[in-house]
XYZ file of C-alpha atoms in Angstrom:
664
model
C -16.220 -45.693 90.860
C -13.595 -48.433 90.424
C -11.290 -46.066 88.511
C -11.197 -43.649 91.459
C -10.651 -46.373 94.072
C -6.984 -46.759 94.953
C -5.633 -49.750 96.888
C -2.323 -50.821 98.405
C 0.022 -52.026 95.664
C -1.370 -49.791 92.906
C 0.932 -47.706 90.717
C -0.450 -44.172 90.582
C 0.350 -40.656 89.332
C 1.095 -37.955 91.908
C 1.136 -34.256 91.055
C 3.557 -32.083 93.001
C 3.714 -29.173 90.534
C 1.319 -27.754 87.977
C 4.020 -27.410 85.294
C 6.178 -30.491 85.978
C 5.279 -34.053 84.927
C 3.501 -36.436 87.264
C 5.420 -38.562 89.774
C 5.029 -42.319 89.388
C 4.721 -44.044 92.759
C 3.606 -47.385 94.210
C 1.307 -47.309 97.229
C 2.669 -49.303 100.171
C 0.412 -48.065 102.990
C -2.619 -45.834 103.444
C -2.610 -44.114 106.834
C -5.180 -41.792 108.346
C -3.712 -38.791 110.148
C -4.980 -37.147 113.336
C -6.763 -34.363 111.435
C -8.675 -36.848 109.286
C -6.590 -36.651 106.094
C -5.211 -39.714 104.330
C -1.490 -40.019 103.607
C 0.034 -42.634 101.347
C 3.406 -44.211 102.036
C 4.795 -44.803 98.560
C 7.844 -46.251 96.822
C 9.620 -43.785 94.520
C 10.174 -44.557 90.844
C 12.400 -42.260 88.798
C 12.379 -41.214 85.156
C 15.315 -40.638 82.847
C 15.008 -36.885 83.335
C 15.570 -37.394 87.096
C 19.011 -39.030 86.807
C 22.360 -37.690 85.610
C 23.682 -37.856 82.066
C 26.305 -40.466 82.980
C 23.612 -42.784 84.323
C 21.534 -42.115 81.200
C 24.398 -43.344 79.046
C 24.636 -46.437 81.247
C 20.909 -47.041 80.759
C 21.346 -46.649 76.986
C 24.057 -49.303 76.910
C 21.873 -51.620 78.964
C 18.990 -51.063 76.530
C 21.234 -51.902 73.546
C 22.375 -55.114 75.193
C 18.768 -56.063 75.890
C 17.785 -55.455 72.261
C 20.665 -57.593 71.007
C 19.986 -60.475 73.394
C 16.214 -60.516 72.956
C 16.394 -59.785 69.177
C 13.915 -56.935 69.261
C 12.356 -55.758 65.968
C 13.604 -52.475 64.599
C 11.927 -49.243 65.678
C 12.040 -45.701 64.295
C 13.892 -42.833 65.920
C 10.651 -41.294 67.181
C 9.574 -44.599 68.739
C 12.973 -44.978 70.361
C 12.610 -41.454 71.729
C 9.170 -42.276 73.166
C 10.389 -45.575 74.645
C 12.754 -43.606 76.874
C 9.687 -41.924 78.378
C 8.194 -45.328 79.212
C 11.275 -46.550 81.083
C 11.366 -46.110 84.847
C 13.951 -46.932 87.497
C 12.861 -48.645 90.691
C 14.276 -47.528 94.032
C 13.999 -48.376 97.704
C 13.259 -44.821 98.733
C 9.979 -44.244 100.595
C 8.076 -41.005 101.095
C 4.683 -39.902 102.363
C 2.383 -37.896 100.098
C -1.186 -36.647 100.528
C -3.679 -38.964 98.902
C -5.515 -35.985 97.421
C -2.581 -35.443 95.013
C -3.303 -38.711 93.196
C -4.200 -38.079 89.540
C -4.795 -41.568 88.165
C -3.542 -45.131 87.841
C -0.795 -46.596 85.682
C 0.860 -49.957 85.084
C 4.530 -50.728 85.762
C 5.998 -54.152 84.925
C 9.416 -55.757 85.053
C 10.944 -55.978 81.588
C 11.257 -59.575 80.456
C 13.221 -61.061 77.573
C 9.996 -62.216 75.931
C 8.505 -58.690 75.883
C 8.415 -56.565 72.741
C 9.258 -52.958 73.465
C 6.971 -51.514 70.806
C 3.962 -52.995 72.605
C 4.430 -50.554 75.485
C 3.815 -47.654 73.086
C 0.483 -49.123 72.024
C -0.849 -49.221 75.604
C -1.854 -46.131 77.525
C -0.302 -45.461 80.966
C 2.052 -48.433 80.634
C 5.669 -48.363 81.885
C 8.503 -50.847 82.381
C 11.679 -51.051 84.475
C 14.776 -53.213 84.474
C 17.289 -51.262 86.601
C 17.295 -50.098 90.217
C 18.408 -46.535 91.045
C 19.988 -45.618 94.381
C 19.401 -41.882 95.054
C 22.020 -41.804 97.834
C 24.887 -43.614 96.115
C 23.875 -42.374 92.633
C 24.207 -45.861 91.156
C 22.200 -47.832 88.630
C 22.168 -51.626 89.045
C 20.258 -54.520 87.524
C 17.204 -55.720 89.403
C 17.778 -58.983 91.292
C 14.181 -60.103 90.824
C 14.531 -61.109 87.199
C 13.629 -64.629 86.082
C 16.810 -66.583 85.457
C 15.975 -68.640 82.408
C 18.478 -69.969 79.916
C 21.626 -72.027 79.551
C 23.431 -69.773 82.041
C 21.200 -70.923 84.900
C 19.800 -74.346 83.952
C 21.881 -77.557 83.813
C 22.475 -79.258 80.503
C 21.184 -82.849 80.580
C 23.661 -85.257 78.950
C 22.550 -87.921 76.494
C 21.380 -91.260 77.834
C 23.888 -94.125 77.837
C 23.174 -96.990 75.498
C 22.616 -100.510 76.770
C 25.866 -102.158 77.753
C 27.816 -98.886 77.606
C 29.927 -98.192 80.701
C 30.088 -94.820 82.442
C 33.722 -93.716 82.474
C 33.143 -90.755 84.781
C 34.668 -90.740 88.274
C 31.702 -91.220 90.563
C 33.583 -90.156 93.706
C 34.174 -86.674 92.265
C 30.595 -86.317 91.127
C 28.737 -87.423 94.294
C 29.241 -88.950 97.728
C 27.007 -91.504 99.396
C 25.778 -90.307 102.804
C 23.100 -92.913 103.665
C 22.312 -96.472 102.628
C 18.651 -97.465 102.998
C 19.616 -101.183 102.734
C 21.665 -101.110 105.947
C 21.596 -104.089 108.388
C 20.090 -102.030 111.254
C 16.401 -101.989 112.053
C 14.354 -98.839 112.527
C 14.199 -99.434 116.300
C 17.988 -99.599 116.569
C 18.387 -96.421 114.514
C 15.886 -94.548 116.736
C 17.681 -95.709 119.878
C 20.984 -94.472 118.488
C 19.433 -91.063 117.708
C 18.200 -90.812 121.324
C 21.705 -91.513 122.535
C 23.045 -88.830 120.191
C 20.570 -86.274 121.635
C 21.624 -87.188 125.170
C 25.279 -86.760 124.278
C 24.473 -83.373 122.729
C 22.636 -82.244 125.898
C 25.599 -83.305 128.030
C 28.017 -81.520 125.688
C 26.034 -78.277 126.053
C 26.185 -78.596 129.808
C 29.958 -78.793 129.649
C 30.251 -75.847 127.216
C 30.336 -72.472 128.987
C 28.867 -70.393 126.155
C 26.017 -72.847 125.604
C 25.193 -73.009 129.318
C 24.789 -69.208 129.336
C 22.506 -69.228 126.304
C 20.487 -72.223 127.479
C 20.578 -72.011 131.270
C 17.806 -74.591 131.776
C 17.840 -78.305 131.006
C 14.766 -78.043 128.797
C 16.398 -75.445 126.558
C 19.575 -77.523 126.235
C 17.560 -80.653 125.378
C 15.561 -78.710 122.777
C 18.744 -77.363 121.201
C 20.253 -80.870 121.158
C 17.176 -82.220 119.349
C 17.663 -79.997 116.294
C 18.420 -81.354 112.859
C 22.140 -80.693 113.079
C 22.456 -83.323 115.849
C 20.397 -85.926 113.949
C 22.380 -85.375 110.744
C 25.639 -85.840 112.648
C 24.348 -89.120 114.179
C 23.255 -90.587 110.829
C 26.534 -89.537 109.212
C 28.409 -91.269 112.045
C 26.546 -94.532 111.339
C 27.375 -94.300 107.619
C 31.086 -93.694 108.240
C 31.325 -96.614 110.708
C 29.572 -99.142 108.473
C 26.409 -99.131 110.627
C 28.320 -100.681 113.547
C 26.650 -99.381 116.724
C 29.706 -99.990 118.953
C 32.050 -98.033 116.697
C 29.469 -95.288 116.242
C 29.048 -94.972 120.058
C 32.756 -94.544 120.539
C 32.836 -91.918 117.748
C 30.103 -89.864 119.475
C 32.188 -89.673 122.662
C 35.872 -89.517 121.696
C 38.700 -89.313 124.148
C 38.587 -85.487 124.448
C 34.902 -85.351 125.393
C 31.485 -85.451 123.719
C 31.049 -83.902 120.285
C 29.032 -80.655 120.273
C 27.116 -79.848 117.062
C 25.536 -76.392 116.742
C 23.677 -74.796 113.835
C 23.253 -71.114 112.850
C 20.399 -70.638 115.302
C 22.732 -71.317 118.205
C 25.772 -69.576 116.707
C 23.981 -66.234 116.363
C 23.650 -63.967 119.368
C 20.475 -62.183 120.426
C 21.741 -58.809 119.155
C 22.568 -60.307 115.747
C 19.082 -61.822 115.572
C 17.558 -58.374 116.303
C 19.648 -56.815 113.543
C 18.468 -59.511 111.148
C 14.806 -58.847 111.990
C 15.307 -55.118 111.470
C 17.010 -55.691 108.120
C 14.311 -58.108 107.053
C 11.698 -55.465 107.834
C 13.516 -52.916 105.649
C 14.821 -54.950 102.694
C 12.647 -58.045 102.697
C 14.355 -61.201 101.458
C 17.168 -59.330 99.736
C 19.971 -61.118 101.589
C 22.759 -59.341 99.676
C 21.653 -55.936 100.981
C 21.054 -57.370 104.458
C 24.604 -58.652 104.593
C 26.078 -55.442 103.130
C 24.280 -52.959 105.393
C 23.562 -54.856 108.614
C 25.632 -58.065 108.938
C 28.864 -57.715 106.957
C 30.714 -60.181 109.231
C 28.324 -63.007 108.299
C 28.508 -65.061 105.143
C 25.617 -65.162 102.694
C 25.097 -68.900 103.270
C 24.934 -68.318 107.019
C 22.263 -65.613 106.610
C 20.135 -67.745 104.300
C 20.373 -70.734 106.633
C 19.459 -68.609 109.640
C 16.427 -67.196 107.800
C 14.885 -70.609 107.183
C 15.596 -71.702 110.750
C 14.171 -68.416 112.076
C 10.905 -69.122 110.251
C 10.418 -72.249 112.410
C 10.576 -70.321 115.687
C 7.829 -68.686 117.733
C 9.377 -65.278 117.032
C 8.384 -65.506 113.383
C 4.838 -66.538 114.262
C 4.466 -63.597 116.672
C 5.682 -61.072 114.110
C 3.381 -62.534 111.514
C 0.405 -62.087 113.807
C 1.397 -58.506 114.649
C 1.678 -57.613 110.979
C -1.725 -59.128 110.293
C -3.263 -57.093 113.130
C -1.632 -53.886 111.862
C -2.848 -54.585 108.346
C -6.394 -55.029 109.610
C -6.269 -51.670 111.405
C -4.914 -49.795 108.344
C -6.874 -48.610 105.350
C -7.214 -51.053 102.508
C -8.399 -48.590 99.908
C -9.302 -44.955 99.486
C -11.624 -43.113 97.121
C -10.193 -40.009 95.420
C -12.595 -38.042 93.175
C -11.478 -36.863 89.757
C -9.450 -33.647 89.855
C -11.358 -31.004 87.854
C -9.667 -27.720 88.813
C -8.103 -25.771 85.880
C -4.357 -25.850 85.468
C -2.532 -22.526 86.069
C -0.585 -23.058 82.832
C -3.776 -23.057 80.802
C -3.832 -20.177 78.308
C -7.102 -18.287 78.652
C -7.973 -15.613 76.118
C -8.894 -12.086 77.133
C -12.202 -10.821 75.760
C -13.188 -14.088 74.075
C -14.261 -17.556 75.014
C -11.547 -19.408 76.891
C -9.853 -22.315 75.183
C -10.439 -21.377 71.538
C -7.160 -21.756 69.637
C -5.272 -20.098 72.476
C -6.551 -16.613 71.711
C -4.774 -13.880 73.608
C -1.407 -15.601 73.113
C 1.138 -14.469 70.575
C -0.032 -15.315 67.063
C 1.985 -17.586 64.809
C 3.051 -19.980 67.566
C 2.551 -23.697 67.065
C 2.679 -26.691 69.361
C 6.269 -27.453 70.333
C 5.646 -31.197 70.085
C 3.334 -31.902 67.123
C 3.586 -28.440 65.451
C -0.167 -28.122 65.059
C -1.890 -24.737 64.889
C -5.401 -25.842 65.946
C -6.307 -27.131 69.400
C -9.265 -26.921 71.745
C -6.979 -25.717 74.530
C -3.399 -24.492 74.799
C -0.984 -24.718 77.731
C 2.117 -22.647 78.420
C 5.257 -24.772 78.481
C 8.925 -24.076 79.070
C 10.582 -20.798 80.085
C 8.201 -17.818 80.167
C 10.373 -15.676 77.880
C 10.275 -18.340 75.141
C 6.458 -18.220 74.898
C 6.223 -21.913 73.994
C 2.971 -23.783 74.207
C 1.537 -27.283 73.864
C -1.775 -28.509 72.553
C -4.171 -30.458 74.757
C -3.019 -33.951 73.719
C 0.694 -33.110 73.938
C 0.151 -31.515 77.354
C -1.388 -34.749 78.674
C 1.529 -36.687 77.159
C 3.986 -34.314 78.871
C 2.311 -34.688 82.263
C 2.142 -38.497 82.109
C 5.397 -39.455 80.401
C 7.688 -36.519 81.211
C 8.666 -35.607 77.666
C 7.459 -34.533 74.241
C 6.427 -36.782 71.397
C 9.249 -35.431 69.257
C 12.672 -34.323 70.548
C 13.228 -30.556 70.793
C 16.074 -28.278 71.850
C 14.288 -27.110 74.984
C 13.635 -30.616 76.265
C 16.430 -31.775 78.583
C 18.211 -28.429 78.568
C 18.283 -28.404 82.375
C 19.836 -31.828 82.758
C 23.101 -31.474 84.560
C 25.681 -28.787 83.980
C 29.091 -29.280 82.501
C 32.122 -27.110 82.704
C 31.613 -24.179 80.344
C 35.156 -24.177 78.998
C 36.892 -27.409 78.141
C 40.451 -27.928 77.018
C 39.533 -29.684 73.793
C 39.726 -26.526 71.657
C 42.975 -25.218 73.194
C 46.439 -25.549 71.830
C 48.999 -27.486 73.771
C 50.792 -24.456 75.316
C 47.462 -22.940 76.351
C 46.242 -26.164 77.899
C 49.480 -26.606 79.820
C 49.337 -23.040 81.107
C 45.947 -23.612 82.730
C 46.205 -24.855 86.269
C 43.753 -27.569 87.389
C 42.942 -25.373 90.390
C 41.963 -22.384 88.235
C 38.370 -21.344 88.759
C 35.894 -21.186 85.905
C 35.658 -17.382 86.090
C 39.430 -16.886 85.799
C 39.646 -19.528 83.112
C 37.008 -17.674 81.087
C 39.109 -14.502 81.278
C 42.217 -16.336 80.125
C 40.392 -17.825 77.160
C 38.592 -14.635 76.144
C 41.344 -13.611 73.709
C 41.968 -17.092 72.283
C 38.538 -17.976 70.914
C 38.102 -18.210 67.172
C 35.641 -16.001 65.354
C 32.633 -17.751 63.809
C 30.186 -16.515 61.172
C 26.472 -17.347 61.005
C 25.190 -17.341 57.437
C 21.425 -17.013 56.983
C 19.413 -19.016 54.456
C 16.955 -17.681 51.890
C 13.978 -18.865 53.929
C 15.242 -16.927 56.935
C 15.658 -13.783 54.835
C 12.138 -14.158 53.477
C 10.782 -14.668 56.993
C 12.418 -11.412 58.071
C 10.494 -9.550 55.375
C 7.179 -11.401 55.627
C 6.944 -11.481 59.445
C 8.331 -8.121 60.453
C 5.389 -7.650 62.849
C 6.303 -10.821 64.749
C 10.070 -10.497 64.555
C 10.313 -6.768 65.303
C 13.929 -6.511 64.056
C 14.691 -3.103 65.579
C 13.579 -4.274 68.990
C 15.454 -7.566 68.603
C 18.631 -5.698 67.635
C 18.424 -3.601 70.784
C 17.990 -6.733 72.906
C 20.302 -9.369 71.368
C 20.202 -11.449 74.545
C 16.436 -12.103 74.264
C 15.720 -15.433 72.466
C 13.641 -15.533 69.283
C 11.253 -18.380 68.506
C 12.465 -19.180 64.995
C 10.124 -22.141 64.551
C 7.057 -19.972 65.104
C 8.283 -17.322 62.666
C 9.033 -19.910 59.983
C 5.609 -21.508 60.486
C 3.893 -18.139 60.101
C 6.017 -17.382 57.040
C 4.919 -20.645 55.393
C 1.300 -19.569 55.964
C 1.739 -16.036 54.602
C 4.003 -16.923 51.694
C 1.301 -18.362 49.354
C -0.877 -15.287 49.982
C 1.930 -12.848 49.179
C 2.536 -11.231 45.782
C 3.543 -13.545 42.998
C 6.523 -11.408 42.114
C 9.408 -12.696 44.165
C 11.320 -10.391 46.412
C 14.627 -9.198 45.065
C 17.403 -10.331 47.299
C 20.671 -8.585 46.628
C 23.522 -10.863 47.639
C 26.160 -9.059 49.624
C 29.698 -9.792 48.554
C 31.935 -9.918 51.594
C 35.657 -9.580 51.328
C 37.798 -12.206 53.003
C 39.159 -11.401 56.431
C 42.768 -11.452 55.248
C 42.087 -8.698 52.687
C 40.369 -6.488 55.272
C 43.241 -6.893 57.742
C 45.760 -6.122 55.019
C 43.963 -2.931 53.966
C 43.553 -1.720 57.514
C 47.170 -2.449 58.336
C 48.267 -0.458 55.270
C 46.166 2.535 56.290
C 47.297 2.508 59.931
C 50.801 1.022 60.303
C 51.917 -0.180 63.669
C 54.354 1.774 65.747
C 57.765 0.173 66.177
C 58.320 -1.645 69.391
C 60.012 0.327 72.088
C 63.408 -1.248 72.894
C 64.084 -2.318 76.408
C 65.910 0.163 78.552
C 64.400 3.225 76.848
C 63.575 5.956 79.288
C 59.891 6.639 79.693
C 58.964 10.308 79.140
C 57.347 11.795 82.209
C 55.407 15.008 82.324
C 57.482 17.694 83.923
C 54.418 19.207 85.539
C 54.094 16.075 87.673
C 57.548 16.683 89.128
C 56.591 20.136 90.301
C 53.346 19.088 92.017
C 53.117 19.144 95.762
C 53.823 15.766 97.358
C 50.928 16.145 99.726
C 48.512 16.051 96.756
C 49.935 12.858 95.336
C 47.058 10.711 96.580
C 44.345 12.989 95.160
C 43.014 11.886 91.783
C 43.175 14.851 89.367
C 41.637 14.941 85.912
C 44.347 14.476 83.298
C 44.774 17.376 80.907
C 44.095 16.819 77.225
C 47.611 17.753 76.089
C 49.442 15.914 78.880
C 52.175 13.553 77.782
C 51.230 9.887 78.354
C 53.709 7.140 77.474
C 52.423 4.580 74.959
C 53.609 1.045 74.365
C 54.036 -0.660 71.031
C 50.368 -1.616 70.832
C 49.099 1.921 71.412
C 47.930 1.412 74.999
C 49.044 3.700 77.823
C 51.488 2.084 80.172
C 49.553 2.892 83.333
C 50.373 -0.374 85.094
C 53.786 -1.721 85.861
C 55.533 1.727 85.607
C 56.769 3.415 88.707
C 56.284 7.187 88.716
C 56.828 9.896 91.250
C 53.122 10.207 92.104
C 52.477 6.457 92.398
C 54.126 4.622 95.280
C 55.699 1.214 94.742
C 53.276 -0.494 97.159
C 50.256 0.345 94.961
C 51.686 -0.769 91.654
C 49.418 -3.106 89.692
C 50.587 -6.256 88.005
C 49.811 -7.018 84.403
C 46.672 -9.145 84.047
C 46.824 -11.952 81.464
C 43.228 -11.146 80.548
C 44.324 -7.679 79.364
C 46.712 -9.080 76.792
C 46.686 -7.182 73.469
C 44.821 -8.457 70.458
C 46.822 -10.022 67.620
C 46.120 -6.933 65.425
C 46.289 -3.397 66.830
C 45.482 -0.249 64.844
C 46.878 3.106 65.972
C 45.253 6.346 64.855
C 47.510 8.735 62.945
C 47.361 12.510 62.675
C 45.476 12.287 59.390
C 42.904 9.960 60.960
C 42.380 12.352 63.856
C 41.969 15.225 61.432
C 39.313 13.283 59.518
C 37.465 12.602 62.758
C 37.317 16.290 63.517
C 35.833 16.922 60.079
C 32.856 14.622 60.884
C 29.765 15.919 62.548
C 28.310 14.350 65.672
C 25.495 12.706 63.700
C 27.903 11.214 61.159
C 30.058 9.815 63.954
C 27.060 8.054 65.503
C 25.996 6.601 62.154
C 29.500 5.319 61.472
C 29.681 3.678 64.916
C 26.344 1.901 64.385
C 27.354 0.586 60.948
C 31.087 -0.113 61.037
C 30.905 -2.363 57.968
C 29.871 0.413 55.561
C 32.523 2.622 53.927
C 32.682 6.180 55.150
C 32.938 9.016 52.621
C 34.639 12.023 54.151
C 35.977 15.048 52.316
C 39.486 15.757 53.509
C 39.818 19.185 55.061
C 41.388 21.806 52.890
C 44.889 22.876 53.861
C 44.959 26.122 55.719
C 46.153 28.997 53.476
C 48.420 31.381 55.248
C 47.660 35.070 54.769
C 50.535 37.296 53.515
C 52.357 38.964 56.291
C 51.921 42.722 56.153
C 54.960 44.898 56.700
C 55.115 46.407 60.159
C 53.784 49.908 60.497
C 56.124 52.632 61.611
C 55.659 53.517 65.240
C 53.513 56.561 65.888
C 55.470 59.217 67.622
C 54.247 59.760 71.088
C 53.298 63.278 72.002
C 54.269 62.790 75.584
C 55.825 60.158 77.756
C 53.322 60.645 80.549
C 50.606 58.068 81.196
C 47.146 58.702 79.768
C 44.369 58.987 82.334
C 40.741 58.404 81.334
C 38.034 59.909 83.502
C 34.278 59.187 83.492
């Protein structure tokens, strides 16, 4: 009963999504809506996964400084990873959530120098915070509510002087005497002088135009003149005049007129006082934020002084009573029953009892966090195409703390996005050629030809897993869909299970000897030499048939004949852009695109190569295209043998020169 009772001030879990972690919030108010539902006004607390990477690095540096100052004991990498899940960031952002979305209580405390970080891992549902996050400004600042203990904040007490030792310090610089209790005046004389000072202050307010507007009545002026600022001025006047009443009287009323003393309560206008009350309602006693957002023209000392004077007025008492009445009318607590509905991410088997080892899911998969293969219940986690899952305990850890017990590649993959192509891997001419205003799409095209080739070399365990787990890997299907990700961890885990049960004779792995890239390029260049570069100014051959075509058909696209003459450049590509012909007007000429720049190595087919291609069948051509790394054995075509030319036969003498007519 007490566990399901939630009160104002409790830190609770809120669930806004079935797959995302819980939200950690602090209940500020419990309000009942018109339709009978209960809404909770809460303060938002953020996790590390909710802030940017730059702020995460700032939080890491703050954590290192805290460990050095507080001399924390050493922790392992896994504990350090889990401590990041226990850290929260307080904010001043409020939101209203339905009370039915509450999923439990938690504890959030301010991190102190005496705390040991490893103790937070031993407690369940325990968090800490030390920084304040501003969602609007995207800043991370230290909390002002920390306890200021240490030599930076406390005064150092000097050693006591010995008997007979003189104090050589200058007393006038250290302190100033403002009142002498052993003065010659009696208490009655001092009280009479204070009454005179109040009367002078009332008269001074009557002469002042601004004060007469603020205090139009005599009672208000007398009350303002009776404040502490007037009494302090009177006692200071007695001290400066050596407690001589005649001199002090003349000081109160100099030649220019009576002295007017006003404090912050009188200096502030009514509109400024309303702004202060509004800021106090929003920020509380955080005077730095009050000055920054509401009263920037006031000093911090003036705001603090006005606050303590404002607490002595009737306005403060009225607001205190109104808040107490509102608190009595609001809900103090609310009962939320335990949420028992099944989670949509729960993996339920088909044709068997639900929740038994995750039946119905792909076999061979393990928990992404603890890598276990046995669990009472499994939950789908991560992208659907990855088919990742978590066991029951790791799923609860994910929902409460917003992370996994061990770091993985999938965790934090969606945090922020950086520019896909940086200039770190470019040469200096390439980096200078890129304009800062170039878009990412155009920049990707410019860099497409300048990336270096990389080679992925597989290990022996990976090769064994390919043979042992062909049913899970499905290599032919994976080769047809290279963009689909493969869960390598699950395949390796299944391979480790099947490997002891396999035949004792090891599989024969034939290592493939690969030639270096320089040798391959050299051999290919020797087989297909490059054409010499065409010198500038050479006339481009143009098909004569194009000159005889009708001009009216110049805009119609006609299929190019197989034997038509097409000009080629030095790299073997047709010069279709940048060349003005008779059928292509100058207005429609295309400019050369930097993305279409030729590769460093270009191979041009020769007549012999084309002849060999014609000797291949269609099936052999397809096999060679699928496996370009294998050598191709082709029998060169035999040279055509010319038949001997027979001598021409003598012409048969015609019987007649008339035409021959054939009739049916």
